[in-house]
CSV table of N, CA and C in Angstrom, one decimal:
chain,number,residue,atom,x,y,z
A,263,UNK,N,-35.3,-26.7,11.5
A,263,UNK,CA,-33.6,-26.6,11.6
A,263,UNK,C,-32.5,-27.6,12.2
A,264,UNK,N,-31.5,-27.0,11.3
A,264,UNK,CA,-30.5,-27.6,11.8
A,264,UNK,C,-29.6,-27.4,13.1
A,265,UNK,N,-28.8,-28.1,13.1
A,265,UNK,CA,-28.5,-27.2,15.2
A,265,UNK,C,-27.3,-25.7,15.0
A,266,UNK,N,-27.1,-26.3,13.4
A,266,UNK,CA,-25.6,-25.2,13.3
A,266,UNK,C,-26.5,-24.1,12.7
A,267,UNK,N,-27.9,-24.3,12.3
A,267,UNK,CA,-28.5,-22.8,11.7
A,267,UNK,C,-28.7,-22.3,12.5
A,268,UNK,N,-29.5,-23.2,13.8
A,268,UNK,CA,-30.3,-22.9,15.3
A,268,UNK,C,-29.3,-21.9,16.0
A,269,UNK,N,-28.4,-22.7,16.0
A,269,UNK,CA,-27.0,-21.9,17.0
A,269,UNK,C,-26.4,-20.5,16.2
A,270,UNK,N,-26.1,-20.4,14.6
A,270,UNK,CA,-25.9,-19.1,14.3
A,270,UNK,C,-27.2,-18.6,14.5
A,271,UNK,N,-28.7,-18.5,14.5
A,271,UNK,CA,-29.8,-17.6,14.5
A,271,UNK,C,-30.0,-16.5,16.1
A,272,UNK,N,-29.5,-18.0,16.7
A,272,UNK,CA,-29.5,-17.5,18.3
A,272,UNK,C,-27.6,-16.6,18.4
A,273,UNK,N,-27.0,-16.6,17.7
A,273,UNK,CA,-25.9,-16.0,17.6
A,273,UNK,C,-26.2,-14.9,17.3
A,274,UNK,N,-26.6,-14.9,15.9
A,274,UNK,CA,-26.6,-12.9,15.3
A,274,UNK,C,-28.6,-12.1,16.1
A,275,UNK,N,-29.0,-13.0,16.6
A,275,UNK,CA,-29.9,-12.5,17.2
A,275,UNK,C,-29.7,-11.7,18.6
A,276,UNK,N,-29.0,-12.0,19.3
A,276,UNK,CA,-28.1,-11.9,20.4
A,276,UNK,C,-27.2,-10.7,20.0
A,277,UNK,N,-26.5,-10.7,18.9
A,277,UNK,CA,-25.4,-10.2,18.4
A,277,UNK,C,-25.7,-8.6,17.8
A,278,UNK,N,-26.9,-8.7,17.2
A,278,UNK,CA,-28.0,-7.8,16.2
A,278,UNK,C,-28.3,-6.6,17.8
A,279,UNK,N,-28.8,-7.8,18.7
A,279,UNK,CA,-29.5,-6.9,19.7
A,279,UNK,C,-28.7,-6.1,20.9
A,280,UNK,N,-27.5,-6.6,20.9
A,280,UNK,CA,-26.2,-6.1,21.5
A,280,UNK,C,-25.8,-5.1,20.6
A,281,UNK,N,-25.9,-4.9,19.9
A,281,UNK,CA,-24.7,-4.1,18.6
A,281,UNK,C,-25.6,-2.8,18.3
A,282,UNK,N,-26.9,-3.3,18.5
A,282,UNK,CA,-27.6,-1.7,17.8
A,282,UNK,C,-27.8,-0.8,19.0
A,283,UNK,N,-27.5,-1.5,20.3
A,283,UNK,CA,-27.7,-0.5,21.3
A,283,UNK,C,-26.5,0.8,21.1
A,284,UNK,N,-25.3,0.3,20.7
A,284,UNK,CA,-24.3,1.3,20.2
A,284,UNK,C,-24.1,1.8,18.7
A,285,UNK,N,-25.1,1.5,17.5
A,285,UNK,CA,-24.6,1.6,16.9
A,285,UNK,C,-25.6,1.6,15.8
A,286,UNK,N,-25.7,2.9,15.2
A,286,UNK,CA,-27.1,2.2,13.6
A,286,UNK,C,-26.4,1.4,12.2
A,287,UNK,N,-25.6,1.1,12.0
A,287,UNK,CA,-24.3,0.4,11.0
A,287,UNK,C,-25.5,-0.8,10.6
A,288,UNK,N,-26.0,-1.8,11.7
A,288,UNK,CA,-26.6,-2.9,11.6
A,288,UNK,C,-28.0,-2.3,11.3
A,289,UNK,N,-28.6,-1.8,11.6
A,289,UNK,CA,-30.4,-1.2,11.7
A,289,UNK,C,-31.1,-2.2,10.5
A,290,UNK,N,-29.9,-2.5,9.8
A,290,UNK,CA,-31.3,-2.6,8.6
A,290,UNK,C,-31.0,-4.4,8.4
A,291,UNK,N,-30.1,-4.8,9.3
A,291,UNK,CA,-29.4,-6.3,8.5
A,291,UNK,C,-30.5,-6.9,9.3
A,292,UNK,N,-30.6,-8.3,9.1
A,292,UNK,CA,-31.5,-8.8,8.9
A,292,UNK,C,-30.6,-10.4,9.8
A,293,UNK,N,-31.2,-11.3,11.1
A,293,UNK,CA,-30.4,-12.2,11.4
A,293,UNK,C,-31.2,-13.4,10.5
A,294,UNK,N,-30.8,-14.3,11.0
A,294,UNK,CA,-30.8,-15.7,10.1
A,294,UNK,C,-30.3,-16.7,10.5
A,295,UNK,N,-30.3,-18.1,10.0
A,295,UNK,CA,-28.8,-19.3,10.7
A,295,UNK,C,-27.9,-19.5,9.5
A,296,UNK,N,-27.8,-18.5,8.6
A,296,UNK,CA,-26.6,-18.3,8.1
A,296,UNK,C,-25.1,-19.0,8.7
A,297,UNK,N,-24.0,-18.4,8.5
A,297,UNK,CA,-23.5,-18.6,9.3
A,297,UNK,C,-22.4,-17.2,9.1
A,298,UNK,N,-23.1,-15.9,8.4
A,298,UNK,CA,-23.0,-14.4,8.2
A,298,UNK,C,-24.0,-13.8,8.1
A,299,UNK,N,-23.9,-12.7,8.6
A,299,UNK,CA,-24.9,-11.3,8.4
A,299,UNK,C,-24.2,-10.5,6.9
A,300,UNK,N,-24.5,-9.8,6.1
A,300,UNK,CA,-24.1,-9.2,5.6
A,300,UNK,C,-25.3,-7.4,5.7
A,301,UNK,N,-24.1,-6.7,5.5
A,301,UNK,CA,-25.0,-4.8,6.1
A,301,UNK,C,-24.9,-4.6,4.1
A,302,UNK,N,-26.0,-3.9,3.8
A,302,UNK,CA,-26.5,-4.0,2.5
A,302,UNK,C,-25.7,-2.3,2.4
A,303,UNK,N,-25.3,-2.2,1.6
A,303,UNK,CA,-24.2,-0.7,1.4
A,303,UNK,C,-25.2,-0.2,0.2
A,304,UNK,N,-25.9,-0.9,-0.9
A,304,UNK,CA,-26.7,0.0,-1.8
A,304,UNK,C,-26.4,-0.1,-3.3
A,305,UNK,N,-24.9,-0.8,-3.1
A,305,UNK,CA,-24.2,-1.2,-5.0
A,305,UNK,C,-24.1,-3.0,-4.6
A,306,UNK,N,-24.8,-3.1,-5.8
A,306,UNK,CA,-25.2,-5.1,-5.9
A,306,UNK,C,-23.6,-5.1,-5.9
A,307,UNK,N,-23.4,-6.5,-5.1
A,307,UNK,CA,-22.1,-7.3,-5.2
A,307,UNK,C,-20.9,-7.1,-4.2
A,308,UNK,N,-21.4,-5.8,-3.5
A,308,UNK,CA,-20.4,-5.2,-2.6
A,308,UNK,C,-21.0,-5.0,-1.4
A,309,UNK,N,-20.7,-5.4,0.2
A,309,UNK,CA,-21.0,-5.6,1.2
A,309,UNK,C,-20.1,-6.4,2.5
A,310,UNK,N,-20.5,-5.3,3.3
A,310,UNK,CA,-19.9,-5.9,4.4
A,310,UNK,C,-20.1,-6.9,5.7
A,311,UNK,N,-19.2,-7.8,6.0
A,311,UNK,CA,-20.2,-9.3,6.3
A,311,UNK,C,-19.3,-9.1,7.6
A,312,UNK,N,-20.2,-9.6,8.9
A,312,UNK,CA,-20.3,-10.5,10.1
A,312,UNK,C,-20.3,-12.1,9.6
A,313,UNK,N,-19.3,-12.8,10.5
A,313,UNK,CA,-19.1,-13.7,9.9
A,313,UNK,C,-18.7,-15.1,11.6
A,314,UNK,N,-19.5,-15.9,11.2
A,314,UNK,CA,-19.0,-17.0,12.4
A,314,UNK,C,-18.6,-18.6,11.7
A,315,UNK,N,-17.8,-18.9,12.3
A,315,UNK,CA,-17.7,-20.4,12.0
A,315,UNK,C,-18.0,-21.3,13.1
A,316,UNK,N,-19.0,-21.4,14.0
A,316,UNK,CA,-20.1,-21.6,15.1
A,316,UNK,C,-18.6,-23.6,15.6
A,317,UNK,N,-18.6,-24.0,14.4
A,317,UNK,CA,-17.8,-25.2,14.9
A,317,UNK,C,-16.2,-25.0,14.7
A,318,UNK,N,-15.6,-24.5,14.0
A,318,UNK,CA,-14.2,-23.6,15.2
A,318,UNK,C,-14.1,-22.6,15.7
A,319,UNK,N,-15.1,-22.2,16.3
A,319,UNK,CA,-15.3,-20.9,17.2
A,319,UNK,C,-14.3,-20.1,17.0
A,320,UNK,N,-14.5,-19.7,15.4
A,320,UNK,CA,-13.9,-18.1,14.7
A,320,UNK,C,-14.6,-17.8,14.7
A,321,UNK,N,-14.5,-15.8,14.5
A,321,UNK,CA,-16.0,-15.1,13.6
A,321,UNK,C,-14.9,-13.9,13.4
A,322,UNK,N,-15.5,-12.8,12.5
A,322,UNK,CA,-14.6,-12.3,12.1
A,322,UNK,C,-15.5,-10.9,11.0
A,323,UNK,N,-14.6,-9.8,10.6
A,323,UNK,CA,-15.8,-8.9,9.7
A,323,UNK,C,-14.6,-8.8,8.4
A,324,UNK,N,-15.5,-8.7,7.4
A,324,UNK,CA,-14.9,-8.5,6.1
A,324,UNK,C,-15.5,-7.2,5.2
A,325,UNK,N,-14.9,-6.7,3.9
A,325,UNK,CA,-15.3,-6.0,3.3
A,325,UNK,C,-15.8,-7.3,2.1
A,326,UNK,N,-16.5,-7.6,0.8
A,326,UNK,CA,-16.9,-8.8,0.1
A,326,UNK,C,-17.0,-7.9,-1.3
A,327,UNK,N,-16.6,-8.6,-2.1
A,327,UNK,CA,-17.1,-8.0,-3.6
A,327,UNK,C,-17.1,-9.4,-4.5
A,328,UNK,N,-18.5,-9.6,-4.5
A,328,UNK,CA,-18.6,-11.0,-5.4
A,328,UNK,C,-19.9,-10.3,-6.4
A,329,UNK,N,-19.4,-9.3,-7.0
A,329,UNK,CA,-19.9,-9.6,-8.1
A,329,UNK,C,-20.0,-10.0,-9.4
A,330,UNK,N,-20.7,-9.6,-10.6
A,330,UNK,CA,-21.0,-11.3,-11.6
A,330,UNK,C,-19.7,-11.1,-12.2
A,331,UNK,N,-19.2,-10.4,-12.3
A,331,UNK,CA,-17.8,-10.4,-13.5
A,331,UNK,C,-16.8,-10.2,-12.4
A,332,UNK,N,-16.1,-11.5,-12.0
A,332,UNK,CA,-15.1,-11.3,-11.9
A,332,UNK,C,-13.5,-10.1,-11.8
A,333,UNK,N,-13.6,-9.6,-13.2
A,333,UNK,CA,-12.9,-7.9,-13.3
A,333,UNK,C,-13.3,-7.0,-12.7
A,334,UNK,N,-14.5,-7.1,-12.1
A,334,UNK,CA,-15.0,-6.0,-11.9
A,334,UNK,C,-14.9,-6.1,-10.4
A,335,UNK,N,-15.1,-7.0,-10.1
A,335,UNK,CA,-13.9,-7.9,-8.5
A,335,UNK,C,-12.8,-7.4,-7.9
A,336,UNK,N,-12.2,-7.5,-9.1
A,336,UNK,CA,-10.7,-7.9,-9.1
A,336,UNK,C,-10.5,-5.8,-9.0
A,337,UNK,N,-10.7,-5.4,-10.4
A,337,UNK,CA,-10.5,-4.1,-10.4
A,337,UNK,C,-10.9,-3.6,-8.7
A,338,UNK,N,-11.9,-3.9,-8.0
A,338,UNK,CA,-12.7,-3.3,-6.6
A,338,UNK,C,-11.3,-3.5,-5.9
A,339,UNK,N,-11.1,-4.7,-5.8
A,339,UNK,CA,-10.3,-4.8,-4.4
A,339,UNK,C,-8.6,-4.4,-4.9
A,340,UNK,N,-8.6,-4.6,-5.8
A,340,UNK,CA,-7.1,-3.7,-6.2
A,340,UNK,C,-7.4,-2.1,-6.2
A,341,UNK,N,-8.3,-1.6,-5.9
A,341,UNK,CA,-8.1,-0.1,-5.6
A,341,UNK,C,-7.9,0.3,-4.3
A,342,UNK,N,-8.4,-1.2,-3.5
A,342,UNK,CA,-8.2,-0.9,-2.1
A,342,UNK,C,-6.8,-1.7,-1.8
A,343,UNK,N,-6.1,-3.0,-2.3
A,343,UNK,CA,-4.7,-3.0,-2.3
A,343,UNK,C,-4.1,-2.0,-2.9
A,344,UNK,N,-3.7,-1.1,-3.9
A,344,UNK,CA,-2.7,-0.6,-3.6
A,344,UNK,C,-2.4,0.6,-2.2
A,345,UNK,N,-3.8,0.6,-2.0
A,345,UNK,CA,-3.7,1.4,-0.9
A,345,UNK,C,-3.3,0.6,0.3
A,346,UNK,N,-2.7,-0.3,0.3
A,346,UNK,CA,-3.1,-1.9,1.7
A,346,UNK,C,-2.4,-1.0,2.7
A,347,UNK,N,-0.4,-0.6,2.6
A,347,UNK,CA,-0.5,-0.1,3.9
A,347,UNK,C,-0.6,1.2,4.6
A,348,UNK,N,-1.9,1.7,4.1
A,348,UNK,CA,-2.1,3.3,4.4
A,348,UNK,C,-3.1,2.2,5.1
A,349,UNK,N,-4.1,1.9,4.3
A,349,UNK,CA,-5.5,1.2,4.7
A,349,UNK,C,-5.1,0.4,6.5
A,350,UNK,N,-4.2,-0.2,6.3
A,350,UNK,CA,-3.4,-1.0,7.6
A,350,UNK,C,-3.1,-0.3,8.7
A,351,UNK,N,-2.6,1.1,8.2
A,351,UNK,CA,-2.1,1.6,9.5
A,351,UNK,C,-3.3,2.3,10.2
A,352,UNK,N,-4.1,2.8,9.5
A,352,UNK,CA,-5.3,3.1,10.1
A,352,UNK,C,-6.4,2.2,10.5
A,353,UNK,N,-5.7,1.1,10.1
A,353,UNK,CA,-7.4,0.2,10.8
A,353,UNK,C,-6.2,0.0,12.1
A,354,UNK,N,-4.6,-0.2,12.2
A,354,UNK,CA,-3.6,-0.2,13.2
A,354,UNK,C,-3.4,-2.1,13.8
A,355,UNK,N,-3.8,-2.7,12.5
A,355,UNK,CA,-3.2,-4.1,12.4
A,355,UNK,C,-3.2,-4.6,10.9
A,356,UNK,N,-3.0,-5.8,10.3
A,356,UNK,CA,-2.3,-6.1,9.0
A,356,UNK,C,-4.0,-6.6,9.0
A,357,UNK,N,-4.3,-6.6,7.6
A,357,UNK,CA,-5.3,-7.6,7.3
A,357,UNK,C,-5.3,-8.2,6.4
A,358,UNK,N,-6.3,-9.2,6.4
A,358,UNK,CA,-5.8,-9.8,5.3
A,358,UNK,C,-7.0,-10.1,4.1
A,359,UNK,N,-6.0,-9.8,2.7
A,359,UNK,CA,-6.2,-9.7,1.3
A,359,UNK,C,-6.5,-10.9,0.8
A,360,UNK,N,-7.4,-10.8,0.2
A,360,UNK,CA,-7.5,-12.4,-0.4
A,360,UNK,C,-7.9,-12.2,-1.9
A,361,UNK,N,-7.2,-13.4,-2.5
A,361,UNK,CA,-7.8,-12.9,-4.0
A,361,UNK,C,-7.7,-14.3,-4.2
A,362,UNK,N,-8.8,-14.7,-4.4
A,362,UNK,CA,-8.8,-16.0,-5.0
A,362,UNK,C,-8.9,-16.5,-6.3
A,363,UNK,N,-8.3,-15.4,-7.4
A,363,UNK,CA,-7.5,-15.9,-8.4
A,363,UNK,C,-7.3,-17.3,-9.2
A,364,UNK,N,-5.5,-17.6,-7.5
A,364,UNK,CA,-4.6,-18.7,-8.4
A,364,UNK,C,-5.4,-19.7,-7.1
A,365,UNK,N,-6.5,-20.4,-6.6
A,365,UNK,CA,-6.6,-21.0,-5.5
A,365,UNK,C,-6.6,-22.8,-6.4
A,366,UNK,N,-6.1,-23.1,-6.0
A,366,UNK,CA,-5.4,-24.3,-6.7
A,366,UNK,C,-5.2,-24.9,-8.1
A,367,UNK,N,-4.8,-23.7,-8.5
A,367,UNK,CA,-4.7,-23.9,-10.3
A,367,UNK,C,-6.3,-23.6,-10.4
A,368,UNK,N,-7.2,-23.5,-9.9
A,368,UNK,CA,-8.0,-23.4,-10.8
A,368,UNK,C,-8.4,-21.8,-11.5
A,369,UNK,N,-10.1,-22.0,-12.6
A,369,UNK,CA,-9.9,-21.1,-13.2
A,369,UNK,C,-10.6,-19.6,-12.7
A,370,UNK,N,-10.1,-17.9,-12.4
A,370,UNK,CA,-10.6,-17.7,-11.4
A,370,UNK,C,-12.1,-17.5,-10.8
A,371,UNK,N,-11.7,-17.5,-9.6
A,371,UNK,CA,-12.8,-17.5,-8.8
A,371,UNK,C,-13.1,-16.0,-8.6
A,372,UNK,N,-14.3,-15.9,-8.5
A,372,UNK,CA,-15.1,-14.3,-8.6
A,372,UNK,C,-15.0,-13.4,-7.6
A,373,UNK,N,-14.9,-14.4,-5.8
A,373,UNK,CA,-15.2,-13.6,-4.7
A,373,UNK,C,-14.1,-12.5,-4.6
A,374,UNK,N,-13.1,-11.5,-4.0
A,374,UNK,CA,-12.2,-11.3,-3.4
A,374,UNK,C,-12.9,-10.5,-1.9
A,375,UNK,N,-12.1,-10.5,-0.9
A,375,UNK,CA,-12.3,-9.8,0.2
A,375,UNK,C,-11.1,-8.8,1.5
A,376,UNK,N,-11.4,-8.0,1.8
A,376,UNK,CA,-10.6,-7.3,2.8
A,376,UNK,C,-10.8,-8.4,4.4
A,377,UNK,N,-9.9,-8.9,4.5
A,377,UNK,CA,-10.5,-9.7,6.8
A,377,UNK,C,-10.0,-8.9,7.6
A,378,UNK,N,-10.4,-9.1,8.6
A,378,UNK,CA,-10.3,-9.1,9.9
A,378,UNK,C,-9.4,-10.3,9.9
A,379,UNK,N,-8.5,-10.4,10.9
A,379,UNK,CA,-8.1,-11.4,11.7
A,379,UNK,C,-9.1,-12.0,12.9
A,380,UNK,N,-8.9,-13.3,12.5
A,380,UNK,CA,-9.8,-14.0,13.9
A,380,UNK,C,-10.4,-13.5,14.9
A,381,UNK,N,-11.8,-13.3,15.6
A,381,UNK,CA,-11.9,-13.7,17.0
A,381,UNK,C,-12.5,-15.2,17.3
A,382,UNK,N,-10.9,-15.3,18.0
A,382,UNK,CA,-11.5,-16.7,18.8
A,382,UNK,C,-12.6,-16.6,19.8
A,383,UNK,N,-14.0,-17.6,20.4
A,383,UNK,CA,-14.5,-18.0,20.7
A,383,UNK,C,-15.0,-18.7,21.3
A,384,UNK,N,-16.3,-19.5,22.4
A,384,UNK,CA,-17.0,-20.5,22.3
A,384,UNK,C,-17.8,-20.6,21.7
A,385,UNK,N,-18.5,-20.4,20.9
A,385,UNK,CA,-19.6,-20.4,20.2
A,385,UNK,C,-20.9,-21.4,21.0
A,386,UNK,N,-20.2,-22.2,21.2
A,386,UNK,CA,-21.5,-23.6,22.4
A,386,UNK,C,-21.8,-22.5,24.0
A,387,UNK,N,-21.1,-21.5,24.2
A,387,UNK,CA,-21.3,-21.5,25.3
A,387,UNK,C,-21.5,-19.7,25.0
A,388,UNK,N,-22.9,-19.1,25.6
A,388,UNK,CA,-23.4,-18.0,25.1
A,388,UNK,C,-22.8,-16.8,25.9
A,389,UNK,N,-22.5,-17.2,27.0
A,389,UNK,CA,-21.6,-16.3,27.6
A,389,UNK,C,-20.3,-15.7,27.5
A,390,UNK,N,-20.1,-16.1,26.6
A,390,UNK,CA,-18.8,-15.7,25.6
A,390,UNK,C,-19.4,-14.7,24.7
A,391,UNK,N,-20.6,-14.9,24.1
A,391,UNK,CA,-21.0,-14.1,23.5
A,391,UNK,C,-20.9,-12.5,22.9
A,392,UNK,N,-21.3,-11.8,24.5
A,392,UNK,CA,-21.5,-10.6,24.2
A,392,UNK,C,-19.8,-10.3,24.3
A,393,UNK,N,-19.0,-10.4,25.2
A,393,UNK,CA,-17.3,-9.7,24.3
A,393,UNK,C,-17.3,-10.4,23.1
A,394,UNK,N,-17.7,-11.2,22.8
A,394,UNK,CA,-17.2,-11.3,21.2
A,394,UNK,C,-17.8,-10.9,20.4
A,395,UNK,N,-19.4,-10.2,21.0
A,395,UNK,CA,-20.1,-9.3,19.8
A,395,UNK,C,-19.4,-8.1,20.1
A,396,UNK,N,-19.0,-7.4,21.1
A,396,UNK,CA,-18.2,-6.7,21.3
A,396,UNK,C,-17.5,-6.2,20.1
A,397,UNK,N,-16.1,-7.3,20.1
A,397,UNK,CA,-15.3,-7.4,19.5
A,397,UNK,C,-15.5,-7.4,17.4
A,398,UNK,N,-16.6,-8.0,17.6
A,398,UNK,CA,-17.0,-7.9,16.0
A,398,UNK,C,-17.2,-6.4,15.8
A,399,UNK,N,-18.0,-5.8,16.7
A,399,UNK,CA,-18.6,-4.3,16.4
A,399,UNK,C,-17.3,-3.5,16.0
A,400,UNK,N,-16.5,-3.7,17.0
A,400,UNK,CA,-15.4,-3.5,17.1
A,400,UNK,C,-14.1,-2.8,16.1
A,401,UNK,N,-14.2,-4.3,15.1
A,401,UNK,CA,-13.6,-4.5,14.2
A,401,UNK,C,-14.4,-4.0,13.0
A,402,UNK,N,-15.7,-3.9,12.8
A,402,UNK,CA,-16.6,-3.3,12.0
A,402,UNK,C,-16.1,-1.8,12.0
A,403,UNK,N,-16.4,-1.5,12.9
A,403,UNK,CA,-16.3,0.1,12.9
A,403,UNK,C,-15.3,0.3,12.6
A,404,UNK,N,-13.7,-0.2,13.0
A,404,UNK,CA,-12.1,-0.3,12.6
A,404,UNK,C,-12.5,-0.3,10.9
A,405,UNK,N,-12.5,-1.4,10.5
A,405,UNK,CA,-12.6,-1.1,9.3
A,405,UNK,C,-13.6,-0.4,8.2
A,406,UNK,N,-14.4,-0.5,8.5
A,406,UNK,CA,-14.9,0.3,7.7
A,406,UNK,C,-15.1,2.0,7.5
A,407,UNK,N,-14.3,2.2,9.0
A,407,UNK,CA,-13.2,3.9,9.1
A,407,UNK,C,-12.3,4.0,8.0
A,408,UNK,N,-11.5,2.7,8.0
A,408,UNK,CA,-10.3,2.5,7.7
A,408,UNK,C,-10.5,2.7,6.0
A,409,UNK,N,-11.4,2.2,5.8
A,409,UNK,CA,-11.9,1.8,4.0
A,409,UNK,C,-12.8,2.9,3.6
A,410,UNK,N,-13.0,3.7,3.8
A,410,UNK,CA,-14.2,4.4,3.6
A,410,UNK,C,-13.9,5.4,2.7
A,411,UNK,N,-12.5,5.9,2.6
A,411,UNK,CA,-11.8,6.6,1.8
A,411,UNK,C,-11.2,6.5,0.8
A,412,UNK,N,-11.2,5.3,0.3
A,412,UNK,CA,-10.7,4.7,-0.5
A,412,UNK,C,-11.8,4.0,-1.5
A,413,UNK,N,-11.4,4.0,-2.9
A,413,UNK,CA,-12.2,2.5,-4.0
A,413,UNK,C,-14.1,3.7,-3.8
A,414,UNK,N,-14.6,2.7,-4.1
A,414,UNK,CA,-15.5,2.7,-4.3
A,414,UNK,C,-16.7,2.8,-2.6
A,415,UNK,N,-16.2,2.8,-1.6
A,415,UNK,CA,-16.7,3.7,-0.4
A,415,UNK,C,-16.9,4.8,-0.6
A,416,UNK,N,-15.7,5.5,-1.2
A,416,UNK,CA,-15.9,7.0,-1.1
A,416,UNK,C,-17.1,7.6,-1.3
A,417,UNK,N,-17.9,7.1,-2.5
A,417,UNK,CA,-19.3,7.6,-2.6
A,417,UNK,C,-20.7,7.1,-1.8
A,418,UNK,N,-20.5,5.9,-0.6
A,418,UNK,CA,-21.4,5.8,0.6
A,418,UNK,C,-21.1,6.8,0.9
A,419,UNK,N,-22.4,7.2,1.2
A,419,UNK,CA,-23.4,8.4,2.7
A,419,UNK,C,-23.4,8.0,3.6
A,420,UNK,N,-23.6,6.3,4.1
A,420,UNK,CA,-23.8,6.1,5.4
A,420,UNK,C,-22.7,5.6,6.2
A,421,UNK,N,-21.5,5.7,5.9
A,421,UNK,CA,-20.2,5.4,6.4
A,421,UNK,C,-19.8,6.4,6.6
């Protein structure tokens, strides 16, 4: 296992152990060596993700639209974007609305996401992780509560 994968796995194992004490949201989420973990919503191509970039010392949460059809992703994303002001008011801060359609003048990229601001932490110092875990869990709770009344998430009962 590569060093980054090992660090990621340790971070996610500790994260899931910590947050499962206070929320059921991650109960079916699996740890691994990737830079993110996804929470399955029962809708293919739509997931909440909790992410880290250990080399940069940043972490964040997001709602991703990654269906095979780019038009489906754009439609789902736009259902939220048209409510941007209300959603951000409910969240209590600005969110990053990422529509990759114009990245470097390349053809349309499928993925869209609604992302919280980065949390800065020292990935190599595990004594800082608990606070980062708490911040991630709090941001996820705020994000899902801010979005659940809109778009495709209105029909999800687990939220």
